[in-house]
CSV table of C-alpha atoms in Angstrom, one decimal:
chain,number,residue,atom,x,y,z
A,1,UNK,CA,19.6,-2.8,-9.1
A,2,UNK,CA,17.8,-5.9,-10.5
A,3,UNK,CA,15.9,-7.7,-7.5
A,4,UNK,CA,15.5,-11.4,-6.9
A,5,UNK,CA,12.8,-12.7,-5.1
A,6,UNK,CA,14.6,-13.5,-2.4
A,7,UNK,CA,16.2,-10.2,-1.8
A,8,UNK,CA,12.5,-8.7,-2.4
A,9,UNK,CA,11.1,-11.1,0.5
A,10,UNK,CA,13.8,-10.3,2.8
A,11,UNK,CA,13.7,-6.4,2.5
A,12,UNK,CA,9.9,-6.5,3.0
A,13,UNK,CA,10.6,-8.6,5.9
A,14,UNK,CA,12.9,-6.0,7.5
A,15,UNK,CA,10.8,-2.9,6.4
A,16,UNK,CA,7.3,-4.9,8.1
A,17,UNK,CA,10.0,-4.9,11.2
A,18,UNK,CA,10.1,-1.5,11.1
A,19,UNK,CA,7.1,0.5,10.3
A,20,UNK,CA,6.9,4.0,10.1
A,21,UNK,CA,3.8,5.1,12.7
A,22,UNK,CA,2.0,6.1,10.0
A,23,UNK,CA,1.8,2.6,8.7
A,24,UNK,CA,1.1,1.0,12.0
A,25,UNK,CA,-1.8,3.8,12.7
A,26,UNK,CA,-2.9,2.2,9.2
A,27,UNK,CA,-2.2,-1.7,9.4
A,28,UNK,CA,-4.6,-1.7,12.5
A,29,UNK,CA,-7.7,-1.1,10.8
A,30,UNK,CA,-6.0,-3.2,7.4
A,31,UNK,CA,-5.4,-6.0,9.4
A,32,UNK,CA,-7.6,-9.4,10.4
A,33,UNK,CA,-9.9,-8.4,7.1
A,34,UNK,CA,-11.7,-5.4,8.7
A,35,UNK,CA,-11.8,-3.9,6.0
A,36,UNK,CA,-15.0,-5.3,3.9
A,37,UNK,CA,-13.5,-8.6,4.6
A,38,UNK,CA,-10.4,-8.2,2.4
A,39,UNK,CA,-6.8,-9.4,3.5
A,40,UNK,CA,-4.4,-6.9,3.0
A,41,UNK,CA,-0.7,-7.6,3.4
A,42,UNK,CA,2.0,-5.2,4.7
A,43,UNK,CA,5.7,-4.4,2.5
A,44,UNK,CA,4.3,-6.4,-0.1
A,45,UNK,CA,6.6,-7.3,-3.0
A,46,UNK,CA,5.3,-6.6,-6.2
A,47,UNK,CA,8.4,-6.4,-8.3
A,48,UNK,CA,10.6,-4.5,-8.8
A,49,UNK,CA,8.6,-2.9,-6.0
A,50,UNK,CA,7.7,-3.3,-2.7
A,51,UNK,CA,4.4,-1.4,-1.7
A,52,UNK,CA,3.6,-0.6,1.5
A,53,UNK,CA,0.0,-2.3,1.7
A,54,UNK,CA,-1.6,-4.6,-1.2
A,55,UNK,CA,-4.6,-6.3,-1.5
A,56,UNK,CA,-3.8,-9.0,-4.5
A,57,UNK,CA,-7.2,-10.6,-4.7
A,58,UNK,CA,-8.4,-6.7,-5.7
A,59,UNK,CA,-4.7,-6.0,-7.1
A,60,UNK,CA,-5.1,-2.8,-4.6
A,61,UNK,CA,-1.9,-1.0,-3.2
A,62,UNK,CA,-1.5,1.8,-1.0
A,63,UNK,CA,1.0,3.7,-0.6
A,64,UNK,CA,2.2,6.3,2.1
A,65,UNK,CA,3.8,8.9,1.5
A,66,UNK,CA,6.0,11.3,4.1
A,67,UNK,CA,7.7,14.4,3.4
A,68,UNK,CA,10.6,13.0,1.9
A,69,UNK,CA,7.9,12.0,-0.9
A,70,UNK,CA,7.3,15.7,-1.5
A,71,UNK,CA,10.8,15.7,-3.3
A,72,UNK,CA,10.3,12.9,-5.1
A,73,UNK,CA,6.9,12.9,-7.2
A,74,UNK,CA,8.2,12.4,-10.0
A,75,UNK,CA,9.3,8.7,-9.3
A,76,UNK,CA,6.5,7.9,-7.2
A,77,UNK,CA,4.4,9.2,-10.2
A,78,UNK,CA,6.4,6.9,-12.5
A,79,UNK,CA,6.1,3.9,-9.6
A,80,UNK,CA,2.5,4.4,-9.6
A,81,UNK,CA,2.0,4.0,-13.7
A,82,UNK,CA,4.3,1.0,-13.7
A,83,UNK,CA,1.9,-0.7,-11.1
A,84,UNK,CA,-0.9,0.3,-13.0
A,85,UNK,CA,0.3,-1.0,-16.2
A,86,UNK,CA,1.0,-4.0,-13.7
A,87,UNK,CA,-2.9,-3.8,-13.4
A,88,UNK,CA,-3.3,-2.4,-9.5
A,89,UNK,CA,-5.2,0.4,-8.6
A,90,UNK,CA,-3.3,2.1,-6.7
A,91,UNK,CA,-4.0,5.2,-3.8
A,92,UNK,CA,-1.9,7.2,-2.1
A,93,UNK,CA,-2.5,9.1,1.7
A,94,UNK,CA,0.2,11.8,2.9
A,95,UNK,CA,1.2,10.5,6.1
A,96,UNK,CA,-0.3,13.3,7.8
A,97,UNK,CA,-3.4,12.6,6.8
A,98,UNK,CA,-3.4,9.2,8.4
A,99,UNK,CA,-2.2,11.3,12.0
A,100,UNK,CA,-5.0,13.4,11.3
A,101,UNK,CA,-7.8,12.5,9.6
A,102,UNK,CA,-8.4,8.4,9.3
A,103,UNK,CA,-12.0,8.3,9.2
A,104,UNK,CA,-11.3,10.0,5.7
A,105,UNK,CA,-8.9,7.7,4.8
A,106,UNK,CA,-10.7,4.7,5.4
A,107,UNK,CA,-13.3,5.7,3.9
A,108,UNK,CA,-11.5,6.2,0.2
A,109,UNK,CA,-10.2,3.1,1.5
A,110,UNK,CA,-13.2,1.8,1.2
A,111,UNK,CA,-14.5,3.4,-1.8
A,112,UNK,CA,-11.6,2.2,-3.4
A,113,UNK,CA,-12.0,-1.5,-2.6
A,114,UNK,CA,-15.8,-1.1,-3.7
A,115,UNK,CA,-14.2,0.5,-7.3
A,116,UNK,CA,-12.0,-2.6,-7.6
A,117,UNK,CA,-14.9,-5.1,-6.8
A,118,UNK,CA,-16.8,-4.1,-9.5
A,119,UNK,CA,-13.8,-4.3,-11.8
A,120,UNK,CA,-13.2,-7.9,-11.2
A,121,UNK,CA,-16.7,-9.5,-10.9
């Protein structure tokens, strides 16, 4: 299926409506710039995909996955090269480890959003 921009904006609309709790545990310590001042947005489109959290000024995406993601590697391998080639950097976190461990996370986070920095400067 070949996606307009409109049809990306409106199913990122609907998924920011409903967020897994994984993503909400993580959109509160994304959100208001907390994290080195950086604004990340949630459901962003970045066709033909919409990630689940992007910051474009870094072109940083992270992406959650659950256990249904455990099935399908393969295509969020191939998802995560096509982004690359896009030129994002992109991370993934198991939901689980958001749940459990989210000082880690954020901390990769982080690291990750240092990495990019010194990419673009």
């Amino acid at each position: 299926m070949r996606y307009t921009s409109t049809t990306h904006h409106t199913r990122a609309r609907k998924l920011r409506k409903n967020p897994t709790d994984a993503e909400r545990v993580l959109w509160t310590h994304l959100r208001k710039r907390r994290i080195q001042g950086y604004r990340f947005r949630r459901q962003h489109p970045v066709p033909p995909f919409i990630t689940d959290f992007a910051c474009p000024q870094l072109r940083l995406v992270i992406e959650l996955d659950g256990s249904q993601h455990d099935e399908n590697r393969e295509a969020d391998e191939s998802r995560s090269l096509k982004l690359a080639e896009a030129g994002y950097r992109v991370i993934r976190f198991w939901n689980t480890d958001i749940h459990q461990d989210i000082d880690t996370v954020l901390d990769a986070i982080s690291n990750a959003v240092k990495t990019c920095e010194k990419r673009w400067q």
